[in-house]
Amino acid sequence: MDRPAAVSKITVPLILERKLRGEKISCLTAYDYPTARLVEEAGLDVALVGDSVAQVVLGYDSTIPVTLEEMLHHTRAVRRGLRRALLVADLPYGSFHVGEKETLLAALRLVKEGGAEAVKLEGGQKRAALIRRLVEAEIPVMAHIGLTPQSLNRLGGYTAQGRTVSAANELLADAQAVEDAGAFAVVLEAMPRELALQMTRRLKIPTIGIGAGPDCDGQVLVFHDLVGLSFGPRAKFVRPYADLRGAALQALKQFKTDVEHGAYPTDGESYHWSPSVREQFESDAVRKV
Ligand code: KIV
């Protein structure tokens, strides 16, 4: 008898094993139940509740304003849509900048209340002590270096990092520091392909690239960019695999036209009385006249 294939849950040790086996890791952001279901049904490995939710879902100009409560709200919704994929949730700006205790409490909330299986935080050498502390508390950490969008005010814009030898060396030190601190993977955002390749060769943990070229151990994209549902300018590395914005807009315009012309709904799209109710109503109406 044919049985459905067993769902092999993606775990942190499995993500580490993937690198040893030379198998690429696929990761996509998810922010709610439908996007989580799609990540799951497509068989992607990791669902990241990214703080990019601030921009692509909540309409903020940057990731800076999104709160821990908002991240929790979205993480819970994603949890309800996932079974197999590993659920990683972003620690938002401000939740790990005050002190070790606050960081730990924020991460614990994402795990205990949100159902996250790991957290992600931005920064390299300067976050090493925090990563170590989180790992000590049994919270797996995905690090994030290169272009770190939460550093927008310091960086002055979203530009590729590590383009000079000294900047590249600094990022290599960041990569080594997060691995030494116990991170199980590291996101490399917006950096030269050559630098990402060096990191991927040197590190034992998987590198997950976004705008870091094809040599990383895995790739991550923002859901809305991948399906063509974004409204801002498109980064060089984004490949829209669909045009959901175009398709949705066309559907909405057609709905408007159909409503205005009485073409929606049709009789077939309406509920009806059964013949006996109709008959009874009509004879009652006749009696009342
Ligand atoms: O918030 C996010 O979506 C991210 C990815 C771009 C890696 O951090």
PDB file of C-alpha atoms and ligand atoms in Angstrom:
ATOM      1  CA  MET A   1       0.000   0.000   0.000  1.00  0.00           C
ATOM      2  CA  ASP A   2       1.274   3.501  -0.846  1.00  0.00           C
ATOM      3  CA  ARG A   3       1.770   5.601   2.249  1.00  0.00           C
ATOM      4  CA  PRO A   4       2.394   9.348   2.244  1.00  0.00           C
ATOM      5  CA  ALA A   5       6.112  10.090   2.730  1.00  0.00           C
ATOM      6  CA  ALA A   6       6.947  10.668   6.400  1.00  0.00           C
ATOM      7  CA  VAL A   7       7.355  14.329   7.270  1.00  0.00           C
ATOM      8  CA  SER A   8      11.017  14.638   8.254  1.00  0.00           C
ATOM      9  CA  LYS A   9      11.074  17.612  10.583  1.00  0.00           C
ATOM     10  CA  ILE A  10      13.834  20.088   9.865  1.00  0.00           C
ATOM     11  CA  THR A  11      15.856  20.621  13.024  1.00  0.00           C
ATOM     12  CA  VAL A  12      18.904  22.644  13.952  1.00  0.00           C
ATOM     13  CA  PRO A  13      21.235  19.578  13.850  1.00  0.00           C
ATOM     14  CA  LEU A  14      19.806  18.704  10.428  1.00  0.00           C
ATOM     15  CA  ILE A  15      20.652  22.189   9.132  1.00  0.00           C
ATOM     16  CA  LEU A  16      24.231  21.713  10.320  1.00  0.00           C
ATOM     17  CA  GLU A  17      24.380  18.264   8.690  1.00  0.00           C
ATOM     18  CA  ARG A  18      23.264  19.743   5.388  1.00  0.00           C
ATOM     19  CA  LYS A  19      26.535  21.640   5.148  1.00  0.00           C
ATOM     20  CA  LEU A  20      28.560  18.476   5.793  1.00  0.00           C
ATOM     21  CA  ARG A  21      26.619  16.696   3.059  1.00  0.00           C
ATOM     22  CA  GLY A  22      26.957  19.621   0.660  1.00  0.00           C
ATOM     23  CA  GLU A  23      23.158  19.963   0.425  1.00  0.00           C
ATOM     24  CA  LYS A  24      21.832  23.476  -0.075  1.00  0.00           C
ATOM     25  CA  ILE A  25      19.418  25.015   2.442  1.00  0.00           C
ATOM     26  CA  SER A  26      16.326  26.890   1.281  1.00  0.00           C
ATOM     27  CA  CYS A  27      14.921  29.606   3.499  1.00  0.00           C
ATOM     28  CA  LEU A  28      12.095  32.075   2.971  1.00  0.00           C
ATOM     29  CA  THR A  29      10.436  34.664   5.161  1.00  0.00           C
ATOM     30  CA  ALA A  30       6.890  33.987   6.340  1.00  0.00           C
ATOM     31  CA  TYR A  31       4.738  36.371   8.301  1.00  0.00           C
ATOM     32  CA  ASP A  32       1.330  34.776   8.709  1.00  0.00           C
ATOM     33  CA  TYR A  33      -0.682  31.562   8.278  1.00  0.00           C
ATOM     34  CA  PRO A  34      -0.999  31.622   4.463  1.00  0.00           C
ATOM     35  CA  THR A  35       2.681  32.389   3.841  1.00  0.00           C
ATOM     36  CA  ALA A  36       3.661  29.685   6.346  1.00  0.00           C
ATOM     37  CA  ARG A  37       1.389  27.169   4.592  1.00  0.00           C
ATOM     38  CA  LEU A  38       3.004  28.013   1.264  1.00  0.00           C
ATOM     39  CA  VAL A  39       6.531  27.652   2.668  1.00  0.00           C
ATOM     40  CA  GLU A  40       5.481  24.306   4.116  1.00  0.00           C
ATOM     41  CA  GLU A  41       3.717  23.025   0.996  1.00  0.00           C
ATOM     42  CA  ALA A  42       6.677  24.007  -1.205  1.00  0.00           C
ATOM     43  CA  GLY A  43       8.916  21.949   1.093  1.00  0.00           C
ATOM     44  CA  LEU A  44      11.293  24.794   1.977  1.00  0.00           C
ATOM     45  CA  ASP A  45      13.624  24.098   4.901  1.00  0.00           C
ATOM     46  CA  VAL A  46      13.415  27.238   7.009  1.00  0.00           C
ATOM     47  CA  ALA A  47      10.639  29.772   7.597  1.00  0.00           C
ATOM     48  CA  LEU A  48      12.023  33.030   8.923  1.00  0.00           C
ATOM     49  CA  VAL A  49       9.680  35.471  10.612  1.00  0.00           C
ATOM     50  CA  GLY A  50      11.903  38.342   9.560  1.00  0.00           C
ATOM     51  CA  ASP A  51      11.655  41.836  10.942  1.00  0.00           C
ATOM     52  CA  SER A  52      11.229  42.736   7.256  1.00  0.00           C
ATOM     53  CA  VAL A  53       7.565  42.248   8.242  1.00  0.00           C
ATOM     54  CA  ALA A  54       7.863  45.920   9.250  1.00  0.00           C
ATOM     55  CA  GLN A  55       8.256  46.980   5.632  1.00  0.00           C
ATOM     56  CA  VAL A  56       6.553  44.355   3.480  1.00  0.00           C
ATOM     57  CA  VAL A  57       3.484  43.773   5.681  1.00  0.00           C
ATOM     58  CA  LEU A  58       3.144  46.683   8.102  1.00  0.00           C
ATOM     59  CA  GLY A  59       4.172  49.500   5.748  1.00  0.00           C
ATOM     60  CA  TYR A  60       6.968  51.030   7.835  1.00  0.00           C
ATOM     61  CA  ASP A  61       9.917  52.663   6.021  1.00  0.00           C
ATOM     62  CA  SER A  62      12.484  50.444   7.759  1.00  0.00           C
ATOM     63  CA  THR A  63      12.690  47.503  10.160  1.00  0.00           C
ATOM     64  CA  ILE A  64      13.511  49.774  13.081  1.00  0.00           C
ATOM     65  CA  PRO A  65       9.981  50.446  14.441  1.00  0.00           C
ATOM     66  CA  VAL A  66       8.704  46.856  14.634  1.00  0.00           C
ATOM     67  CA  THR A  67       8.170  45.718  18.227  1.00  0.00           C
ATOM     68  CA  LEU A  68       8.623  42.424  20.039  1.00  0.00           C
ATOM     69  CA  GLU A  69       4.842  42.218  20.497  1.00  0.00           C
ATOM     70  CA  GLU A  70       4.349  42.565  16.729  1.00  0.00           C
ATOM     71  CA  MET A  71       7.002  39.910  16.070  1.00  0.00           C
ATOM     72  CA  LEU A  72       5.258  37.592  18.525  1.00  0.00           C
ATOM     73  CA  HIS A  73       1.894  38.135  16.846  1.00  0.00           C
ATOM     74  CA  HIS A  74       3.346  37.157  13.455  1.00  0.00           C
ATOM     75  CA  THR A  75       5.442  34.294  14.836  1.00  0.00           C
ATOM     76  CA  ARG A  76       2.362  32.683  16.407  1.00  0.00           C
ATOM     77  CA  ALA A  77       0.488  32.859  13.107  1.00  0.00           C
ATOM     78  CA  VAL A  78       3.408  31.257  11.255  1.00  0.00           C
ATOM     79  CA  ARG A  79       3.663  28.552  13.930  1.00  0.00           C
ATOM     80  CA  ARG A  80       0.071  27.537  13.169  1.00  0.00           C
ATOM     81  CA  GLY A  81       0.925  26.999   9.502  1.00  0.00           C
ATOM     82  CA  LEU A  82       4.143  24.994   9.879  1.00  0.00           C
ATOM     83  CA  ARG A  83       4.951  21.359  10.593  1.00  0.00           C
ATOM     84  CA  ARG A  84       8.175  20.397   8.862  1.00  0.00           C
ATOM     85  CA  ALA A  85      10.092  23.627   8.264  1.00  0.00           C
ATOM     86  CA  LEU A  86      12.314  25.068  10.992  1.00  0.00           C
ATOM     87  CA  LEU A  87      10.779  28.220  12.473  1.00  0.00           C
ATOM     88  CA  VAL A  88      13.269  31.033  13.110  1.00  0.00           C
ATOM     89  CA  ALA A  89      12.080  34.389  14.464  1.00  0.00           C
ATOM     90  CA  ASP A  90      13.940  37.684  14.320  1.00  0.00           C
ATOM     91  CA  LEU A  91      14.777  39.562  17.487  1.00  0.00           C
ATOM     92  CA  PRO A  92      13.628  43.072  16.546  1.00  0.00           C
ATOM     93  CA  TYR A  93      15.658  46.241  16.988  1.00  0.00           C
ATOM     94  CA  GLY A  94      15.727  47.253  20.649  1.00  0.00           C
ATOM     95  CA  SER A  95      15.023  43.800  22.014  1.00  0.00           C
ATOM     96  CA  PHE A  96      18.700  42.849  22.361  1.00  0.00           C
ATOM     97  CA  HIS A  97      20.393  46.221  22.788  1.00  0.00           C
ATOM     98  CA  VAL A  98      19.736  46.968  26.455  1.00  0.00           C
ATOM     99  CA  GLY A  99      21.308  44.062  28.254  1.00  0.00           C
ATOM    100  CA  GLU A 100      21.770  40.338  28.502  1.00  0.00           C
ATOM    101  CA  LYS A 101      18.723  39.775  30.685  1.00  0.00           C
ATOM    102  CA  GLU A 102      16.377  41.702  28.371  1.00  0.00           C
ATOM    103  CA  THR A 103      17.761  39.835  25.355  1.00  0.00           C
ATOM    104  CA  LEU A 104      17.215  36.503  27.027  1.00  0.00           C
ATOM    105  CA  LEU A 105      13.672  37.408  28.066  1.00  0.00           C
ATOM    106  CA  ALA A 106      12.803  38.582  24.544  1.00  0.00           C
ATOM    107  CA  ALA A 107      14.206  35.415  22.958  1.00  0.00           C
ATOM    108  CA  LEU A 108      12.424  33.219  25.493  1.00  0.00           C
ATOM    109  CA  ARG A 109       9.120  34.897  24.628  1.00  0.00           C
ATOM    110  CA  LEU A 110       9.660  34.161  20.914  1.00  0.00           C
ATOM    111  CA  VAL A 111      10.330  30.517  21.786  1.00  0.00           C
ATOM    112  CA  LYS A 112       7.750  29.933  24.525  1.00  0.00           C
ATOM    113  CA  GLU A 113       4.889  32.165  23.349  1.00  0.00           C
ATOM    114  CA  GLY A 114       5.627  32.308  19.633  1.00  0.00           C
ATOM    115  CA  GLY A 115       6.707  28.708  19.067  1.00  0.00           C
ATOM    116  CA  ALA A 116      10.012  29.696  17.414  1.00  0.00           C
ATOM    117  CA  GLU A 117      12.661  26.980  17.317  1.00  0.00           C
ATOM    118  CA  ALA A 118      15.511  29.462  16.940  1.00  0.00           C
ATOM    119  CA  VAL A 119      16.029  33.214  16.936  1.00  0.00           C
ATOM    120  CA  LYS A 120      17.999  35.424  14.584  1.00  0.00           C
ATOM    121  CA  LEU A 121      19.876  38.519  15.601  1.00  0.00           C
ATOM    122  CA  GLU A 122      21.903  41.052  13.660  1.00  0.00           C
ATOM    123  CA  GLY A 123      25.564  41.754  14.340  1.00  0.00           C
ATOM    124  CA  GLY A 124      28.911  39.989  14.503  1.00  0.00           C
ATOM    125  CA  GLN A 125      31.730  40.316  17.043  1.00  0.00           C
ATOM    126  CA  LYS A 126      29.815  42.742  19.235  1.00  0.00           C
ATOM    127  CA  ARG A 127      26.942  40.247  19.624  1.00  0.00           C
ATOM    128  CA  ALA A 128      29.140  37.236  20.391  1.00  0.00           C
ATOM    129  CA  ALA A 129      28.575  37.358  24.164  1.00  0.00           C
ATOM    130  CA  LEU A 130      24.791  37.542  23.675  1.00  0.00           C
ATOM    131  CA  ILE A 131      24.823  34.634  21.234  1.00  0.00           C
ATOM    132  CA  ARG A 132      26.791  32.588  23.776  1.00  0.00           C
ATOM    133  CA  ARG A 133      24.259  33.434  26.490  1.00  0.00           C
ATOM    134  CA  LEU A 134      21.269  32.506  24.322  1.00  0.00           C
ATOM    135  CA  VAL A 135      22.857  29.205  23.319  1.00  0.00           C
ATOM    136  CA  GLU A 136      23.528  28.493  27.017  1.00  0.00           C
ATOM    137  CA  ALA A 137      19.801  28.954  27.574  1.00  0.00           C
ATOM    138  CA  GLU A 138      19.100  26.276  24.907  1.00  0.00           C
ATOM    139  CA  ILE A 139      18.007  28.821  22.303  1.00  0.00           C
ATOM    140  CA  PRO A 140      19.578  28.138  18.900  1.00  0.00           C
ATOM    141  CA  VAL A 141      20.799  31.316  17.210  1.00  0.00           C
ATOM    142  CA  MET A 142      21.036  32.239  13.556  1.00  0.00           C
ATOM    143  CA  ALA A 143      23.431  35.174  13.238  1.00  0.00           C
ATOM    144  CA  HIS A 144      23.186  37.883  10.560  1.00  0.00           C
ATOM    145  CA  ILE A 145      26.145  39.890   9.268  1.00  0.00           C
ATOM    146  CA  GLY A 146      27.031  42.102   6.310  1.00  0.00           C
ATOM    147  CA  LEU A 147      24.262  44.555   5.578  1.00  0.00           C
ATOM    148  CA  THR A 148      22.281  44.600   8.810  1.00  0.00           C
ATOM    149  CA  PRO A 149      19.109  46.628   8.150  1.00  0.00           C
ATOM    150  CA  GLN A 150      18.673  47.477  11.842  1.00  0.00           C
ATOM    151  CA  SER A 151      21.927  49.517  11.511  1.00  0.00           C
ATOM    152  CA  LEU A 152      20.290  51.792   8.906  1.00  0.00           C
ATOM    153  CA  ASN A 153      20.802  54.988  10.895  1.00  0.00           C
ATOM    154  CA  ARG A 154      24.500  54.242  11.383  1.00  0.00           C
ATOM    155  CA  LEU A 155      25.111  52.975   7.823  1.00  0.00           C
ATOM    156  CA  GLY A 156      23.095  55.761   6.180  1.00  0.00           C
ATOM    157  CA  GLY A 157      21.547  53.451   3.570  1.00  0.00           C
ATOM    158  CA  TYR A 158      21.131  49.905   2.334  1.00  0.00           C
ATOM    159  CA  THR A 159      24.456  49.354   0.550  1.00  0.00           C
ATOM    160  CA  ALA A 160      26.525  46.240   0.012  1.00  0.00           C
ATOM    161  CA  GLN A 161      29.187  45.707   2.707  1.00  0.00           C
ATOM    162  CA  GLY A 162      32.723  44.281   2.728  1.00  0.00           C
ATOM    163  CA  ARG A 163      33.871  45.894  -0.503  1.00  0.00           C
ATOM    164  CA  THR A 164      37.329  46.952   0.721  1.00  0.00           C
ATOM    165  CA  VAL A 165      40.018  44.645   2.090  1.00  0.00           C
ATOM    166  CA  SER A 166      39.725  46.083   5.602  1.00  0.00           C
ATOM    167  CA  ALA A 167      35.910  45.890   5.574  1.00  0.00           C
ATOM    168  CA  ALA A 168      36.116  42.332   4.249  1.00  0.00           C
ATOM    169  CA  ASN A 169      38.560  41.346   7.012  1.00  0.00           C
ATOM    170  CA  GLU A 170      36.251  42.865   9.608  1.00  0.00           C
ATOM    171  CA  LEU A 171      33.337  40.799   8.252  1.00  0.00           C
ATOM    172  CA  LEU A 172      35.476  37.643   8.212  1.00  0.00           C
ATOM    173  CA  ALA A 173      36.200  38.289  11.893  1.00  0.00           C
ATOM    174  CA  ASP A 174      32.426  38.755  12.476  1.00  0.00           C
ATOM    175  CA  ALA A 175      31.687  35.446  10.780  1.00  0.00           C
ATOM    176  CA  GLN A 176      34.277  33.610  12.875  1.00  0.00           C
ATOM    177  CA  ALA A 177      33.066  35.289  16.072  1.00  0.00           C
ATOM    178  CA  VAL A 178      29.436  34.197  15.632  1.00  0.00           C
ATOM    179  CA  GLU A 179      30.499  30.647  14.836  1.00  0.00           C
ATOM    180  CA  ASP A 180      32.789  30.558  17.889  1.00  0.00           C
ATOM    181  CA  ALA A 181      29.938  31.913  20.023  1.00  0.00           C
ATOM    182  CA  GLY A 182      27.753  28.970  19.030  1.00  0.00           C
ATOM    183  CA  ALA A 183      25.467  30.247  16.253  1.00  0.00           C
ATOM    184  CA  PHE A 184      24.160  27.330  14.165  1.00  0.00           C
ATOM    185  CA  ALA A 185      24.009  29.334  10.914  1.00  0.00           C
ATOM    186  CA  VAL A 186      24.758  32.820   9.697  1.00  0.00           C
ATOM    187  CA  VAL A 187      22.891  35.020   7.230  1.00  0.00           C
ATOM    188  CA  LEU A 188      25.236  36.901   4.894  1.00  0.00           C
ATOM    189  CA  GLU A 189      23.442  39.924   3.497  1.00  0.00           C
ATOM    190  CA  ALA A 190      24.577  42.081   0.579  1.00  0.00           C
ATOM    191  CA  MET A 191      28.275  41.456   0.174  1.00  0.00           C
ATOM    192  CA  PRO A 192      30.614  40.505  -2.683  1.00  0.00           C
ATOM    193  CA  ARG A 193      30.317  36.923  -3.848  1.00  0.00           C
ATOM    194  CA  GLU A 194      34.059  36.439  -3.341  1.00  0.00           C
ATOM    195  CA  LEU A 195      33.816  37.363   0.341  1.00  0.00           C
ATOM    196  CA  ALA A 196      30.797  35.097   0.924  1.00  0.00           C
ATOM    197  CA  LEU A 197      32.731  32.249  -0.713  1.00  0.00           C
ATOM    198  CA  GLN A 198      35.659  32.792   1.676  1.00  0.00           C
ATOM    199  CA  MET A 199      33.297  32.713   4.646  1.00  0.00           C
ATOM    200  CA  THR A 200      31.508  29.624   3.374  1.00  0.00           C
ATOM    201  CA  ARG A 201      34.835  27.818   2.980  1.00  0.00           C
ATOM    202  CA  ARG A 202      36.170  28.868   6.386  1.00  0.00           C
ATOM    203  CA  LEU A 203      33.091  28.296   8.545  1.00  0.00           C
ATOM    204  CA  LYS A 204      31.787  24.976   9.840  1.00  0.00           C
ATOM    205  CA  ILE A 205      28.274  26.412  10.202  1.00  0.00           C
ATOM    206  CA  PRO A 206      26.128  27.002   7.107  1.00  0.00           C
ATOM    207  CA  THR A 207      26.076  30.414   5.463  1.00  0.00           C
ATOM    208  CA  ILE A 208      22.666  31.542   4.224  1.00  0.00           C
ATOM    209  CA  GLY A 209      23.029  34.222   1.588  1.00  0.00           C
ATOM    210  CA  ILE A 210      20.815  37.083   0.526  1.00  0.00           C
ATOM    211  CA  GLY A 211      22.611  39.181  -2.050  1.00  0.00           C
ATOM    212  CA  ALA A 212      25.824  37.258  -1.312  1.00  0.00           C
ATOM    213  CA  GLY A 213      26.115  35.155  -4.463  1.00  0.00           C
ATOM    214  CA  PRO A 214      25.568  31.491  -5.259  1.00  0.00           C
ATOM    215  CA  ASP A 215      28.387  29.910  -3.244  1.00  0.00           C
ATOM    216  CA  CYS A 216      26.656  30.133   0.148  1.00  0.00           C
ATOM    217  CA  ASP A 217      25.363  26.953   1.778  1.00  0.00           C
ATOM    218  CA  GLY A 218      21.812  28.214   1.436  1.00  0.00           C
ATOM    219  CA  GLN A 219      19.748  31.132   0.209  1.00  0.00           C
ATOM    220  CA  VAL A 220      17.040  33.252   1.804  1.00  0.00           C
ATOM    221  CA  LEU A 221      14.647  35.720   0.204  1.00  0.00           C
ATOM    222  CA  VAL A 222      11.783  37.855   1.405  1.00  0.00           C
ATOM    223  CA  PHE A 223       8.472  36.189   0.512  1.00  0.00           C
ATOM    224  CA  HIS A 224       6.963  39.305  -1.072  1.00  0.00           C
ATOM    225  CA  ASP A 225      10.037  39.867  -3.267  1.00  0.00           C
ATOM    226  CA  LEU A 226      10.045  36.256  -4.466  1.00  0.00           C
ATOM    227  CA  VAL A 227       6.374  36.243  -5.476  1.00  0.00           C
ATOM    228  CA  GLY A 228       6.380  39.776  -6.906  1.00  0.00           C
ATOM    229  CA  LEU A 229       4.203  41.408  -4.258  1.00  0.00           C
ATOM    230  CA  SER A 230       6.552  44.217  -3.249  1.00  0.00           C
ATOM    231  CA  PHE A 231       6.016  47.926  -3.680  1.00  0.00           C
ATOM    232  CA  GLY A 232       9.501  49.423  -3.175  1.00  0.00           C
ATOM    233  CA  PRO A 233      12.524  49.462  -5.473  1.00  0.00           C
ATOM    234  CA  ARG A 234      13.883  45.991  -6.245  1.00  0.00           C
ATOM    235  CA  ALA A 235      17.367  45.007  -5.021  1.00  0.00           C
ATOM    236  CA  LYS A 236      19.838  43.573  -7.572  1.00  0.00           C
ATOM    237  CA  PHE A 237      19.718  40.081  -6.069  1.00  0.00           C
ATOM    238  CA  VAL A 238      15.920  39.729  -6.059  1.00  0.00           C
ATOM    239  CA  ARG A 239      14.468  37.359  -8.621  1.00  0.00           C
ATOM    240  CA  PRO A 240      10.666  37.620  -8.722  1.00  0.00           C
ATOM    241  CA  TYR A 241       9.444  34.117  -9.541  1.00  0.00           C
ATOM    242  CA  ALA A 242       5.868  35.331  -9.976  1.00  0.00           C
ATOM    243  CA  ASP A 243       3.901  38.544 -10.447  1.00  0.00           C
ATOM    244  CA  LEU A 244       1.333  38.283  -7.668  1.00  0.00           C
ATOM    245  CA  ARG A 245       0.967  42.055  -7.512  1.00  0.00           C
ATOM    246  CA  GLY A 246       0.035  42.166 -11.196  1.00  0.00           C
ATOM    247  CA  ALA A 247      -2.269  39.151 -10.899  1.00  0.00           C
ATOM    248  CA  ALA A 248      -3.984  40.514  -7.781  1.00  0.00           C
ATOM    249  CA  LEU A 249      -4.422  43.966  -9.278  1.00  0.00           C
ATOM    250  CA  GLN A 250      -5.988  42.505 -12.399  1.00  0.00           C
ATOM    251  CA  ALA A 251      -8.379  40.427 -10.261  1.00  0.00           C
ATOM    252  CA  LEU A 252      -9.381  43.439  -8.144  1.00  0.00           C
ATOM    253  CA  LYS A 253     -10.030  45.593 -11.219  1.00  0.00           C
ATOM    254  CA  GLN A 254     -12.144  42.849 -12.795  1.00  0.00           C
ATOM    255  CA  PHE A 255     -14.165  42.538  -9.557  1.00  0.00           C
ATOM    256  CA  LYS A 256     -14.817  46.301  -9.581  1.00  0.00           C
ATOM    257  CA  THR A 257     -15.970  46.192 -13.198  1.00  0.00           C
ATOM    258  CA  ASP A 258     -18.200  43.162 -12.564  1.00  0.00           C
ATOM    259  CA  VAL A 259     -19.821  44.790  -9.505  1.00  0.00           C
ATOM    260  CA  GLU A 260     -20.423  48.019 -11.425  1.00  0.00           C
ATOM    261  CA  HIS A 261     -21.996  46.124 -14.354  1.00  0.00           C
ATOM    262  CA  GLY A 262     -24.063  43.733 -12.217  1.00  0.00           C
ATOM    263  CA  ALA A 263     -21.999  40.823 -13.524  1.00  0.00           C
ATOM    264  CA  TYR A 264     -21.083  39.724 -10.006  1.00  0.00           C
ATOM    265  CA  PRO A 265     -22.637  37.812  -8.352  1.00  0.00           C
ATOM    266  CA  THR A 266     -24.610  35.622 -10.762  1.00  0.00           C
ATOM    267  CA  ASP A 267     -27.652  33.563  -9.819  1.00  0.00           C
ATOM    268  CA  GLY A 268     -25.351  30.535  -9.585  1.00  0.00           C
ATOM    269  CA  GLU A 269     -23.271  32.369  -6.975  1.00  0.00           C
ATOM    270  CA  SER A 270     -26.396  33.088  -4.840  1.00  0.00           C
ATOM    271  CA  TYR A 271     -28.163  31.054  -2.130  1.00  0.00           C
ATOM    272  CA  HIS A 272     -31.758  29.979  -2.819  1.00  0.00           C
ATOM    273  CA  TRP A 273     -34.852  28.978  -0.914  1.00  0.00           C
ATOM    274  CA  SER A 274     -35.900  25.393  -1.419  1.00  0.00           C
ATOM    275  CA  PRO A 275     -39.057  25.069  -3.574  1.00  0.00           C
ATOM    276  CA  SER A 276     -41.171  24.255  -0.453  1.00  0.00           C
ATOM    277  CA  VAL A 277     -40.016  27.375   1.442  1.00  0.00           C
ATOM    278  CA  ARG A 278     -40.619  29.466  -1.637  1.00  0.00           C
ATOM    279  CA  GLU A 279     -44.131  27.992  -2.023  1.00  0.00           C
ATOM    280  CA  GLN A 280     -44.945  28.521   1.662  1.00  0.00           C
ATOM    281  CA  PHE A 281     -43.656  32.113   1.595  1.00  0.00           C
ATOM    282  CA  GLU A 282     -45.671  32.893  -1.530  1.00  0.00           C
ATOM    283  CA  SER A 283     -48.932  31.427  -0.155  1.00  0.00           C
ATOM    284  CA  ASP A 284     -48.418  33.314   3.173  1.00  0.00           C
ATOM    285  CA  ALA A 285     -47.844  36.479   1.197  1.00  0.00           C
ATOM    286  CA  VAL A 286     -51.047  35.937  -0.782  1.00  0.00           C
ATOM    287  CA  ARG A 287     -53.000  35.418   2.480  1.00  0.00           C
ATOM    288  CA  LYS A 288     -51.640  38.689   3.912  1.00  0.00           C
ATOM    289  CA  VAL A 289     -52.738  40.748   0.894  1.00  0.00           C
TER     290      VAL A 289
HETATM  291  O1  KIV B   1      14.061  40.304   8.135  1.00  0.00           O
HETATM  292  C1  KIV B   1      14.377  39.599   7.162  1.00  0.00           C
HETATM  293  O2  KIV B   1      13.570  39.309   6.294  1.00  0.00           O
HETATM  294  C2  KIV B   1      15.741  39.140   7.097  1.00  0.00           C
HETATM  295  C3  KIV B   1      16.167  38.417   5.850  1.00  0.00           C
HETATM  296  C4  KIV B   1      16.315  39.391   4.768  1.00  0.00           C
HETATM  297  C5  KIV B   1      17.378  37.612   6.056  1.00  0.00           C
HETATM  298  O3  KIV B   1      16.505  39.352   7.982  1.00  0.00           O
END
